[in-house]
Coordinates of C-alpha atoms (C1' of nucleotides) in Angstrom, one line a residue:
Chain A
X1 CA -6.1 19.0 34.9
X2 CA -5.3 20.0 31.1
X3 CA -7.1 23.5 30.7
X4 CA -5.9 23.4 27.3
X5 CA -7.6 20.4 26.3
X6 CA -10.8 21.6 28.1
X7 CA -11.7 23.9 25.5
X8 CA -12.4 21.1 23.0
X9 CA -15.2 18.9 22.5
X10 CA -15.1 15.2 22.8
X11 CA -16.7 12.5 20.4
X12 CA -18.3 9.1 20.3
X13 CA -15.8 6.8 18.7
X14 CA -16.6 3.2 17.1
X15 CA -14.6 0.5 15.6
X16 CA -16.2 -1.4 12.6
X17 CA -14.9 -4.3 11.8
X18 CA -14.8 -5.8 7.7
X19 CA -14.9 -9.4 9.2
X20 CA -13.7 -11.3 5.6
X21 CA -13.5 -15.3 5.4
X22 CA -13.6 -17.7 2.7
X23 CA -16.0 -20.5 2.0
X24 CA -18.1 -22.1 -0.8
X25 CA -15.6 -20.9 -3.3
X26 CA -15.9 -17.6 -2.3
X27 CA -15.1 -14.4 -0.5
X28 CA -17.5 -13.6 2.1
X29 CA -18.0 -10.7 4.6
X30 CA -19.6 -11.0 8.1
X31 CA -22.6 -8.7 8.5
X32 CA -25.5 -8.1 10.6
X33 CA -28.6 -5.9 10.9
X34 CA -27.7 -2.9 13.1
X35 CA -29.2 -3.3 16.4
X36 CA -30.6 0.0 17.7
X37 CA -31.8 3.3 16.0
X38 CA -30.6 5.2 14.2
X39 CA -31.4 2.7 11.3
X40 CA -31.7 -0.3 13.2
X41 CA -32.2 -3.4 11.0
X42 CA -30.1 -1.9 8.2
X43 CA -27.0 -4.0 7.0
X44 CA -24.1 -3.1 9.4
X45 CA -20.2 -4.3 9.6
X46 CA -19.8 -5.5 12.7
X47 CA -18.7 -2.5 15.4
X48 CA -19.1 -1.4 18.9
X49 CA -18.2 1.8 21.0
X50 CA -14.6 2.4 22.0
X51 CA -14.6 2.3 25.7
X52 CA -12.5 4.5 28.3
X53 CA -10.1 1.5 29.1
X54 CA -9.1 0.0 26.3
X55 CA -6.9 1.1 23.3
X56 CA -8.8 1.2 19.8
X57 CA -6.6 -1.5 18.6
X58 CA -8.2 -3.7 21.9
X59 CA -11.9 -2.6 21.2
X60 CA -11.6 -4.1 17.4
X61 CA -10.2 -7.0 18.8
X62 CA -12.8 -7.2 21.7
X63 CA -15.6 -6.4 19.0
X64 CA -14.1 -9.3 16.9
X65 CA -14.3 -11.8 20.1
X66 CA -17.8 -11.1 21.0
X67 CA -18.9 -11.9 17.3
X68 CA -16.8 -14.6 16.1
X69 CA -15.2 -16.0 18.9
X70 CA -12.3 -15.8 18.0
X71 CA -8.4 -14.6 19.4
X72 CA -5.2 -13.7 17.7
X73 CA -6.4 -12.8 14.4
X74 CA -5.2 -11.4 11.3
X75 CA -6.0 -7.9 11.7
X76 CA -5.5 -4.6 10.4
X77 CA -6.8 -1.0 10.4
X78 CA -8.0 0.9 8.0
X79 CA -8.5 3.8 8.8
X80 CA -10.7 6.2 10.8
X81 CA -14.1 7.7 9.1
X82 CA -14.9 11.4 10.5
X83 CA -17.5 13.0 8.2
X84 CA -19.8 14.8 10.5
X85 CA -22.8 13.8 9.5
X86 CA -22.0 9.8 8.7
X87 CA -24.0 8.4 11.4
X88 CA -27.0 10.3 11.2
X89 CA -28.0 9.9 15.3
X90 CA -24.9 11.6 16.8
X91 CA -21.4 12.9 15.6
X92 CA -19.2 9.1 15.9
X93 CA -15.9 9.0 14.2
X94 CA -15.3 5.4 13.2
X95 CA -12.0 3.8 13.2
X96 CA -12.4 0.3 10.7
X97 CA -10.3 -2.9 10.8
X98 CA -10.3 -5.6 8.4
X99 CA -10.1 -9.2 9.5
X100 CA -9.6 -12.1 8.2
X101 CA -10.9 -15.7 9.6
X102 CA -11.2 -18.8 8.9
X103 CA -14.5 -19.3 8.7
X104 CA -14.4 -22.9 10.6
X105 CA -13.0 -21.7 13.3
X106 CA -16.3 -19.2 13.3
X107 CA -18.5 -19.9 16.3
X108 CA -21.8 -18.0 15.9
X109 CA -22.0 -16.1 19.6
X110 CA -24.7 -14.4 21.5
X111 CA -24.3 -11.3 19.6
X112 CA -26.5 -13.9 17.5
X113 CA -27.7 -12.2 14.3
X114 CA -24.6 -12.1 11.9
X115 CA -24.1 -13.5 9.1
X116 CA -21.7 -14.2 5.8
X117 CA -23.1 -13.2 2.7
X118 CA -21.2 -12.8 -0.3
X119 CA -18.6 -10.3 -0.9
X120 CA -20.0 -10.2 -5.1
X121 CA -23.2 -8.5 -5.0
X122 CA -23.0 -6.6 -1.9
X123 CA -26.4 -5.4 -0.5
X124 CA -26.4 -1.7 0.4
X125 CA -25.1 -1.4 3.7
X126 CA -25.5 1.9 6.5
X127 CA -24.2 4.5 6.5
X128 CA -21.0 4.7 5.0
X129 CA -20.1 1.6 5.4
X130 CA -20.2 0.3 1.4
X131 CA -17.5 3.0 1.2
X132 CA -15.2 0.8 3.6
X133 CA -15.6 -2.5 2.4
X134 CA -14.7 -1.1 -0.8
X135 CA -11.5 0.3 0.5
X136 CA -10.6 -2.9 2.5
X137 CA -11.1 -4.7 -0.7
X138 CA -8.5 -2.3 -2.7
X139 CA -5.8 -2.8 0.7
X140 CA -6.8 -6.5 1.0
X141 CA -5.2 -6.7 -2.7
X142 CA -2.6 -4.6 -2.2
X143 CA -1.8 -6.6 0.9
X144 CA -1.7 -10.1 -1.2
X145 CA 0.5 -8.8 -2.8
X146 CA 3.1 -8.7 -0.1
X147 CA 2.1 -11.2 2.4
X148 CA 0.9 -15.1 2.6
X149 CA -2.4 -14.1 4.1
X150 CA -4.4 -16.7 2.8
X151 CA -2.9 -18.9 6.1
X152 CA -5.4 -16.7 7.8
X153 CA -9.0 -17.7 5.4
X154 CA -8.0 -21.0 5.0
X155 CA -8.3 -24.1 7.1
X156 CA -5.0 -26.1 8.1
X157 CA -4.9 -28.2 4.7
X158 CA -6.1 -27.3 1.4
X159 CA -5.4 -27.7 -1.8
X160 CA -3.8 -25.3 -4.0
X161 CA -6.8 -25.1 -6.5
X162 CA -8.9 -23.6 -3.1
X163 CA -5.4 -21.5 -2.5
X164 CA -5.6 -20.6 -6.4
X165 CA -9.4 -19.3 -5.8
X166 CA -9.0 -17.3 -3.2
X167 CA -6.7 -15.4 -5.0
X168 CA -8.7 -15.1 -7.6
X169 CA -11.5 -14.0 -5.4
X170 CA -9.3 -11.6 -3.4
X171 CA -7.9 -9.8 -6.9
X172 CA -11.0 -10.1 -8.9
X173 CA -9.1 -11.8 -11.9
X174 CA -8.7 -15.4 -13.2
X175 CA -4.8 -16.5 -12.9
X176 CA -3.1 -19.0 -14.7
X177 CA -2.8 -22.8 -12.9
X178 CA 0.7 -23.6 -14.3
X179 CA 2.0 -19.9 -13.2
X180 CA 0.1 -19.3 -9.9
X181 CA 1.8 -23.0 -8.6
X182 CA 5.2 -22.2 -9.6
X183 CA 4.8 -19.2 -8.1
X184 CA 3.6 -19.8 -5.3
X185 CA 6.1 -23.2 -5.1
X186 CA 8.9 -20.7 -5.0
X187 CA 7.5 -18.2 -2.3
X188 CA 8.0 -21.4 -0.2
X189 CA 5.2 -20.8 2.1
X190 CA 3.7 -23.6 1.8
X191 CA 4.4 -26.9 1.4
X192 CA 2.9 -30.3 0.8
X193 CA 1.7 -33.0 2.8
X194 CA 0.8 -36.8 2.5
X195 CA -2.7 -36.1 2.3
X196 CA -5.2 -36.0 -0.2
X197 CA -8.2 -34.1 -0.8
X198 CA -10.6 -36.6 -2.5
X199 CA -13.9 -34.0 -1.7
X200 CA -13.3 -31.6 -4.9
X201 CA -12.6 -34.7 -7.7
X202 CA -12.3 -38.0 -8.0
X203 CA -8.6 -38.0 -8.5
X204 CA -8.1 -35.9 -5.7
X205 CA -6.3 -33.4 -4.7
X206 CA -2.7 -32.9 -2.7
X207 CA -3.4 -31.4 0.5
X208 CA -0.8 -28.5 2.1
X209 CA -0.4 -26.5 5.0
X210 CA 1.4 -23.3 5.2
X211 CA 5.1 -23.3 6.1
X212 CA 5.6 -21.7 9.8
X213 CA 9.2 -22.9 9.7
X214 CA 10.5 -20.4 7.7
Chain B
X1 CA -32.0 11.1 21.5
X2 CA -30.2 8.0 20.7
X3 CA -30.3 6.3 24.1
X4 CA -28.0 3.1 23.2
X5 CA -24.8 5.8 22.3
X6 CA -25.1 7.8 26.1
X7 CA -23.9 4.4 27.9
X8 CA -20.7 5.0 26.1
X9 CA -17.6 7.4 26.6
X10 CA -16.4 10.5 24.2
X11 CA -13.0 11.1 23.5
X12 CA -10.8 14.1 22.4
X13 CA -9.8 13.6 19.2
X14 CA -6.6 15.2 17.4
X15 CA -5.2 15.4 13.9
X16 CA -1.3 15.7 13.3
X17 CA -0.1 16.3 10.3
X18 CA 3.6 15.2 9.0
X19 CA 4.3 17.7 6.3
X20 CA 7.1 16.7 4.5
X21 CA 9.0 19.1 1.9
X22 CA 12.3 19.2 0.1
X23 CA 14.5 21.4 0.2
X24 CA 18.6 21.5 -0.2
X25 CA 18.3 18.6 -2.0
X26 CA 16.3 17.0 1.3
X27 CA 13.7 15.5 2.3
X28 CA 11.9 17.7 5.5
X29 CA 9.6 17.6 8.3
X30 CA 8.0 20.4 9.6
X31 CA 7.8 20.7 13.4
X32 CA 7.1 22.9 16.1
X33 CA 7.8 23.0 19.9
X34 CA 4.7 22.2 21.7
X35 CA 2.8 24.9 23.1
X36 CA 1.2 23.8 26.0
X37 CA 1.1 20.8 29.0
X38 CA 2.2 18.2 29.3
X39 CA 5.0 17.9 27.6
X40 CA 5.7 21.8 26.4
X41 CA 8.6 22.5 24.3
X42 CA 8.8 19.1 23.2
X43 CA 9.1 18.5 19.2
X44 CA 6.0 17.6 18.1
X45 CA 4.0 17.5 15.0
X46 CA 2.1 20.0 13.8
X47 CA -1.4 19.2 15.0
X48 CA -4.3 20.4 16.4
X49 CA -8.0 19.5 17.9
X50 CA -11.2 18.6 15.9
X51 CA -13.8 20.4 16.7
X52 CA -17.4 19.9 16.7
X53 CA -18.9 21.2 13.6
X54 CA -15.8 19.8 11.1
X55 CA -14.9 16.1 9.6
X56 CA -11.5 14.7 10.5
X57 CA -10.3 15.4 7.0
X58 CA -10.9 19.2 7.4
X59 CA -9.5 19.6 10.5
X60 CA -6.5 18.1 9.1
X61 CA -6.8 20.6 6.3
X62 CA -7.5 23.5 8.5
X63 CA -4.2 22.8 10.9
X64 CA -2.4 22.4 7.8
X65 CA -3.4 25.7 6.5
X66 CA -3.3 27.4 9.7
X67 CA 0.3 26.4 9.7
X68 CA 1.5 26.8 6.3
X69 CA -0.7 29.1 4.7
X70 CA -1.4 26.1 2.6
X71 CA -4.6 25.0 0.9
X72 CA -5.1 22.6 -1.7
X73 CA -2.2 20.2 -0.7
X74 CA -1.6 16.8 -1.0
X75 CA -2.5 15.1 2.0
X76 CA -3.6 11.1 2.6
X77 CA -4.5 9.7 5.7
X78 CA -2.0 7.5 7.5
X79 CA -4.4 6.0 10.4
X80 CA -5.7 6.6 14.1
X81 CA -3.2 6.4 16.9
X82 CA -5.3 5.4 20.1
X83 CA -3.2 3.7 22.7
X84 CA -4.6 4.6 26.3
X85 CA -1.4 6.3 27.4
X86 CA -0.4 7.5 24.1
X87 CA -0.4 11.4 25.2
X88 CA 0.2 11.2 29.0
X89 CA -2.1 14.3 29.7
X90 CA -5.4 12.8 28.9
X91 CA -7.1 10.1 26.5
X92 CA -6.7 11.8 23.2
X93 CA -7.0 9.7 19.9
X94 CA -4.9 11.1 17.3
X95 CA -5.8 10.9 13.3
X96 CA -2.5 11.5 11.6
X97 CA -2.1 12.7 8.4
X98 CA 0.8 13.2 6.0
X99 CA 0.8 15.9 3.6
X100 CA 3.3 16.8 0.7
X101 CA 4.1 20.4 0.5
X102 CA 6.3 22.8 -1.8
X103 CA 8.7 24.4 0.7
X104 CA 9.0 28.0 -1.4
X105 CA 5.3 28.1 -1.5
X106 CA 5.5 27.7 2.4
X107 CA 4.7 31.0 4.5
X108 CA 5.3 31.4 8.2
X109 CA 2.0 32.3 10.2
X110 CA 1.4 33.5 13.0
X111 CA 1.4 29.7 15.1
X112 CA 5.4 30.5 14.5
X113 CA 7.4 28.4 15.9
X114 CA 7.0 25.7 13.4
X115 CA 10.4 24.7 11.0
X116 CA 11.9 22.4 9.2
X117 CA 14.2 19.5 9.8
X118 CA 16.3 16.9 8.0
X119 CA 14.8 13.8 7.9
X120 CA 17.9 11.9 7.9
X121 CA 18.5 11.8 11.9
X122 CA 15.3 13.1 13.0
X123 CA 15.1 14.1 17.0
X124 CA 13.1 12.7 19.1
X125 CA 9.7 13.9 18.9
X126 CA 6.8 13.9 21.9
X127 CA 4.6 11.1 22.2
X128 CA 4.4 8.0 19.9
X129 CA 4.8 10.8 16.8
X130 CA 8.4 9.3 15.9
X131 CA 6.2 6.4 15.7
X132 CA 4.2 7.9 13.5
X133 CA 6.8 9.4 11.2
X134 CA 7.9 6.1 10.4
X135 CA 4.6 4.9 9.4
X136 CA 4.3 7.8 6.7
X137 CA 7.6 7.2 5.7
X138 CA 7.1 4.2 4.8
X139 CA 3.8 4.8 3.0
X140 CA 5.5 7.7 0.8
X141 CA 8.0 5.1 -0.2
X142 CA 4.8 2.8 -1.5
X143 CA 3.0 6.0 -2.7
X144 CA 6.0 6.9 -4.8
X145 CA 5.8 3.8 -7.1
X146 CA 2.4 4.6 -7.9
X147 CA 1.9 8.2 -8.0
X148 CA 4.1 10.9 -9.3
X149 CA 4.6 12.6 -5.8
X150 CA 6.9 14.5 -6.9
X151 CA 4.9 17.5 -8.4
X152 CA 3.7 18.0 -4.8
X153 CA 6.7 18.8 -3.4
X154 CA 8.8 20.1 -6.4
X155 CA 8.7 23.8 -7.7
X156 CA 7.2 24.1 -10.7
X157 CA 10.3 23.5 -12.7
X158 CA 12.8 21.4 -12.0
X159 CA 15.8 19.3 -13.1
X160 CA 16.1 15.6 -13.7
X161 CA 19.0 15.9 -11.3
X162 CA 16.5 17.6 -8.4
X163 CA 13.7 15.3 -8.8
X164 CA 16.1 12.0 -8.9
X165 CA 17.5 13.4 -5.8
X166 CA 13.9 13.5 -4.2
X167 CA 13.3 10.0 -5.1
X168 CA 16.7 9.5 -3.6
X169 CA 15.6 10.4 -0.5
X170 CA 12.2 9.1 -0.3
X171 CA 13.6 5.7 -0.9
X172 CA 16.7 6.1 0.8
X173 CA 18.7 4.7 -1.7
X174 CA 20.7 5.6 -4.8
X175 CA 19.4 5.3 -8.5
X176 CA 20.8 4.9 -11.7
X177 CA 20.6 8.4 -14.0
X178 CA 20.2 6.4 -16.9
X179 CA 17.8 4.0 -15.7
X180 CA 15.8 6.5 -14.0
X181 CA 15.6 9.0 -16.6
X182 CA 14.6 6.5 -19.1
X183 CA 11.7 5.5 -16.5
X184 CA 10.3 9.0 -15.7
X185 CA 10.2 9.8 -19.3
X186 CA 8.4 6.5 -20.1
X187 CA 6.1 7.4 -17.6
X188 CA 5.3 10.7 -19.5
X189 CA 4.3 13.1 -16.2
X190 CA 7.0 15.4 -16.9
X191 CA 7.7 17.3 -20.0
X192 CA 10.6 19.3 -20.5
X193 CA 10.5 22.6 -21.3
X194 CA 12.8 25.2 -23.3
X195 CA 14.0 26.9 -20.0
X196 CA 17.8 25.5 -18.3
X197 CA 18.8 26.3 -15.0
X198 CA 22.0 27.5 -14.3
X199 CA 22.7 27.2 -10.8
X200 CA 23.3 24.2 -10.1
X201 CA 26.0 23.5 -12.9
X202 CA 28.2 25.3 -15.3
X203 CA 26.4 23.6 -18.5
X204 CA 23.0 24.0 -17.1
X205 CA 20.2 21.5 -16.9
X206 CA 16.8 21.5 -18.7
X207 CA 13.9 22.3 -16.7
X208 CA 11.2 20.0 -16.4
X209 CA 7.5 20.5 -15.5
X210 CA 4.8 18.2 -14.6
X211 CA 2.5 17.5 -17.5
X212 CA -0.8 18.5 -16.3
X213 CA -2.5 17.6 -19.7
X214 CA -2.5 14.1 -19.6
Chain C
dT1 C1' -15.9 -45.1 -20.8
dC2 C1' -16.3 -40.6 -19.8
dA3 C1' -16.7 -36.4 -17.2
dA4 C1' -14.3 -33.6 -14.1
dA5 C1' -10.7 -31.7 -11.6
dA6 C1' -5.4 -32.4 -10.8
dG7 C1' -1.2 -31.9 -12.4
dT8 C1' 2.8 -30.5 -15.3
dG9 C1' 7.2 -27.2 -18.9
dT10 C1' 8.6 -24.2 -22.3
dT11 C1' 8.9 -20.1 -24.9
dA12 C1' 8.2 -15.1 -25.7
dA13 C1' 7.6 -10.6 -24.0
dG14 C1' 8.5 -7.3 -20.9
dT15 C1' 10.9 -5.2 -17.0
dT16 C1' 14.8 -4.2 -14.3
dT17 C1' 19.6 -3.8 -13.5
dA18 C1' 24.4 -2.9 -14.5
dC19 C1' 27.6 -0.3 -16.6
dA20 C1' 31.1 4.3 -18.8
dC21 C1' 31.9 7.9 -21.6
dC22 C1' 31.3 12.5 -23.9
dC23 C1' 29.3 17.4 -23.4
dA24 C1' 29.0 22.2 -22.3
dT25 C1' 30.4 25.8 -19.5
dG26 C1' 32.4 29.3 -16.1
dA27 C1' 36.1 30.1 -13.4
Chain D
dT1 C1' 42.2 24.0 -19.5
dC2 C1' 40.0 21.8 -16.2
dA3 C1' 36.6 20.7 -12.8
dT4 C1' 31.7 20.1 -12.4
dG5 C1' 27.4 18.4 -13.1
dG6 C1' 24.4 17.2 -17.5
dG7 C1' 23.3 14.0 -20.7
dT8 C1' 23.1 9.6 -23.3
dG9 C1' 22.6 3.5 -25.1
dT10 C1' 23.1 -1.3 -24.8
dA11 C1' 23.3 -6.0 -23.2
dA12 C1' 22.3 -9.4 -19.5
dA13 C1' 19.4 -11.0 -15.8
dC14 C1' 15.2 -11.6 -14.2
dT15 C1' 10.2 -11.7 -14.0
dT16 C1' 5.8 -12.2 -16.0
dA17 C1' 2.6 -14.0 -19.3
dA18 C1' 0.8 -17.1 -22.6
dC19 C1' -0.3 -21.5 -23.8
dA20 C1' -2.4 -27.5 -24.0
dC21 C1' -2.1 -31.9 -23.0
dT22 C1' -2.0 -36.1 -19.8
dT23 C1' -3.5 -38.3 -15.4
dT24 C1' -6.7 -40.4 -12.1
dT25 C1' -10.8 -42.2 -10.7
dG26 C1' -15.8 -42.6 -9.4
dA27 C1' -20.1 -42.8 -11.4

DNA sequence: TCAAAAGTGTTAAGTTTACACCCATGA
DNA sequence: TCATGGGTGTAAACTTAACACTTTTGA
């Protein structure tokens, strides 16, 4: 149809997905061991093959679905990865998302063997995926920066020391109580409600909910 | 050899570059008229296929240089672009890139037809590549406040006056001179040197460099 | 009664913005 | 001599950072 076009070759393409969510006090990333060979059993991000039909923004989302269950999530690309030699079975360019969930909201599917582990202390991962969790990481900052995204790793209510700690997670720095509430009082995303936390102390804690008024 | 990756489909895969330069106190895009179905003569980026035996990064490099004679140039990767429909000839997934480039250092090759345009009322280009235009733009802007850019597009000495401009129009707003010359020499990446340029005033205006040491 | 987390204001430092006039020169 | 672009400082507004004590309550 296009000669042109003929002359060129074609490629595998994935989507790996850096599946982040937020529990135990900390920030976790969704992994499993890779399925098939080359290097099956190794640590993987969560991917799958981009298919004729769908756009590469649907195929991340599909991928997402099939291992967490889960719709209409916070997501954004990456990037796409095109060294020649980065899968070492076939010549794959993979295009990478990051998500992130709320990890209640997880439902462990049939894909079956994923799992959180902790985003301190990576293991070593395939391929080159250690290189894009790394740069998620870096964007997932630079993003916090600029948007509420913590609506997206925490559940409905919470209290602003758990809102306080994912930030802390997310940056890799302790803030300041007294600054990180006035600030965050004055973004006006979120605001309080009537409930109280009594899990985390024995005084317990406000509860809030992010502000989808505004 | 690897069984699991046959069941899946290939795809074409392009690069297109958006090479900015600036020029006549401007920022610019380099285009060209497409050369071949569907779509000929359209505007269109400058772009081109990968090919088996290169990364995604090199093709970009190798179109680059292929069109601009240019090696060695600053160039980031702005994302994939892979809506089904997104080039109505076939499925092609496109890896753009944007790249920073010294317009006097520029040479015409033998691809031709390529040239620049203002960036300020841009045409309509082919495809979703207006689309993609705006993306870059918009990550220069973000790039500027943490890089100094500048050097990539500037000649190699320069005025105050010619690289406030160049913010000017990255930013698409207007600066202070004070302010901003306080700021760039704050920042220490320029260092002035004994030389003035004459043709842009009657007084003349020092030259700047970049400071390379530091 | 005490341990543990929640909650709360003020001051200093740093950064950003606003603003206007003199200088040097070639035509 | 005058039109043109080059060059310079200061004060106010705003933002960020540093810092310590009281409250509540279950065990």
């Amino acid at each position: 149809m296009h000669k042109y076009y003929k002359t060129h070759t074609k490629f595998y393409i994935s989507v790996d997905c850096i599946i982040f969510g937020f529990t135990e006090g900390a920030l976790k990333l969704l992994i499993q061991e890779r399925p098939y060979e080359p290097g099956k059993g190794l640590l993987s991000l969560i991917g799958g093959f981009v298919e004729v039909d769908e756009s590469i923004d649907d195929a991340a989302k599909r991928v997402l679905a099939e291992f967490t269950g889960l719709d209409n999530t916070y997501m954004r690309q990456l990037g796409a990865f095109g060294d020649v030699k980065r899968d070492p079975g076939e010549r794959v360019v993979s295009v990478v998302y990051y998500a992130l969930i709320n990890v209640n909201e997880y439902k462990r599917t049939i894909e079956g063997n994923a799992r959180w582990i902790d985003i301190e202390n990576l293991p070593s991962l395939c391929f080159d995926h250690n290189l894009m969790v790394e740069k998620a990481l870096t964007k997932l900052k630079e993003n916090l920066a600029d948007e509420p995204i913590g609506m997206n790793l925490l559940p409905k209510y919470f209290t602003l020391t758990q809102l306080q700690t994912l930030h802390e997670c997310i940056l890799g720095t302790s803030i300041d109580k007294r600054n990180f509430r006035r600030k965050i009082m004055e973004q006006g995303y979120v605001v309080k409600t009537n409930m109280i936390d009594k899990k985390t102390s024995r005084r317990g804690a406000s509860l809030y909910k992010f502000d989808n008024k505004s």
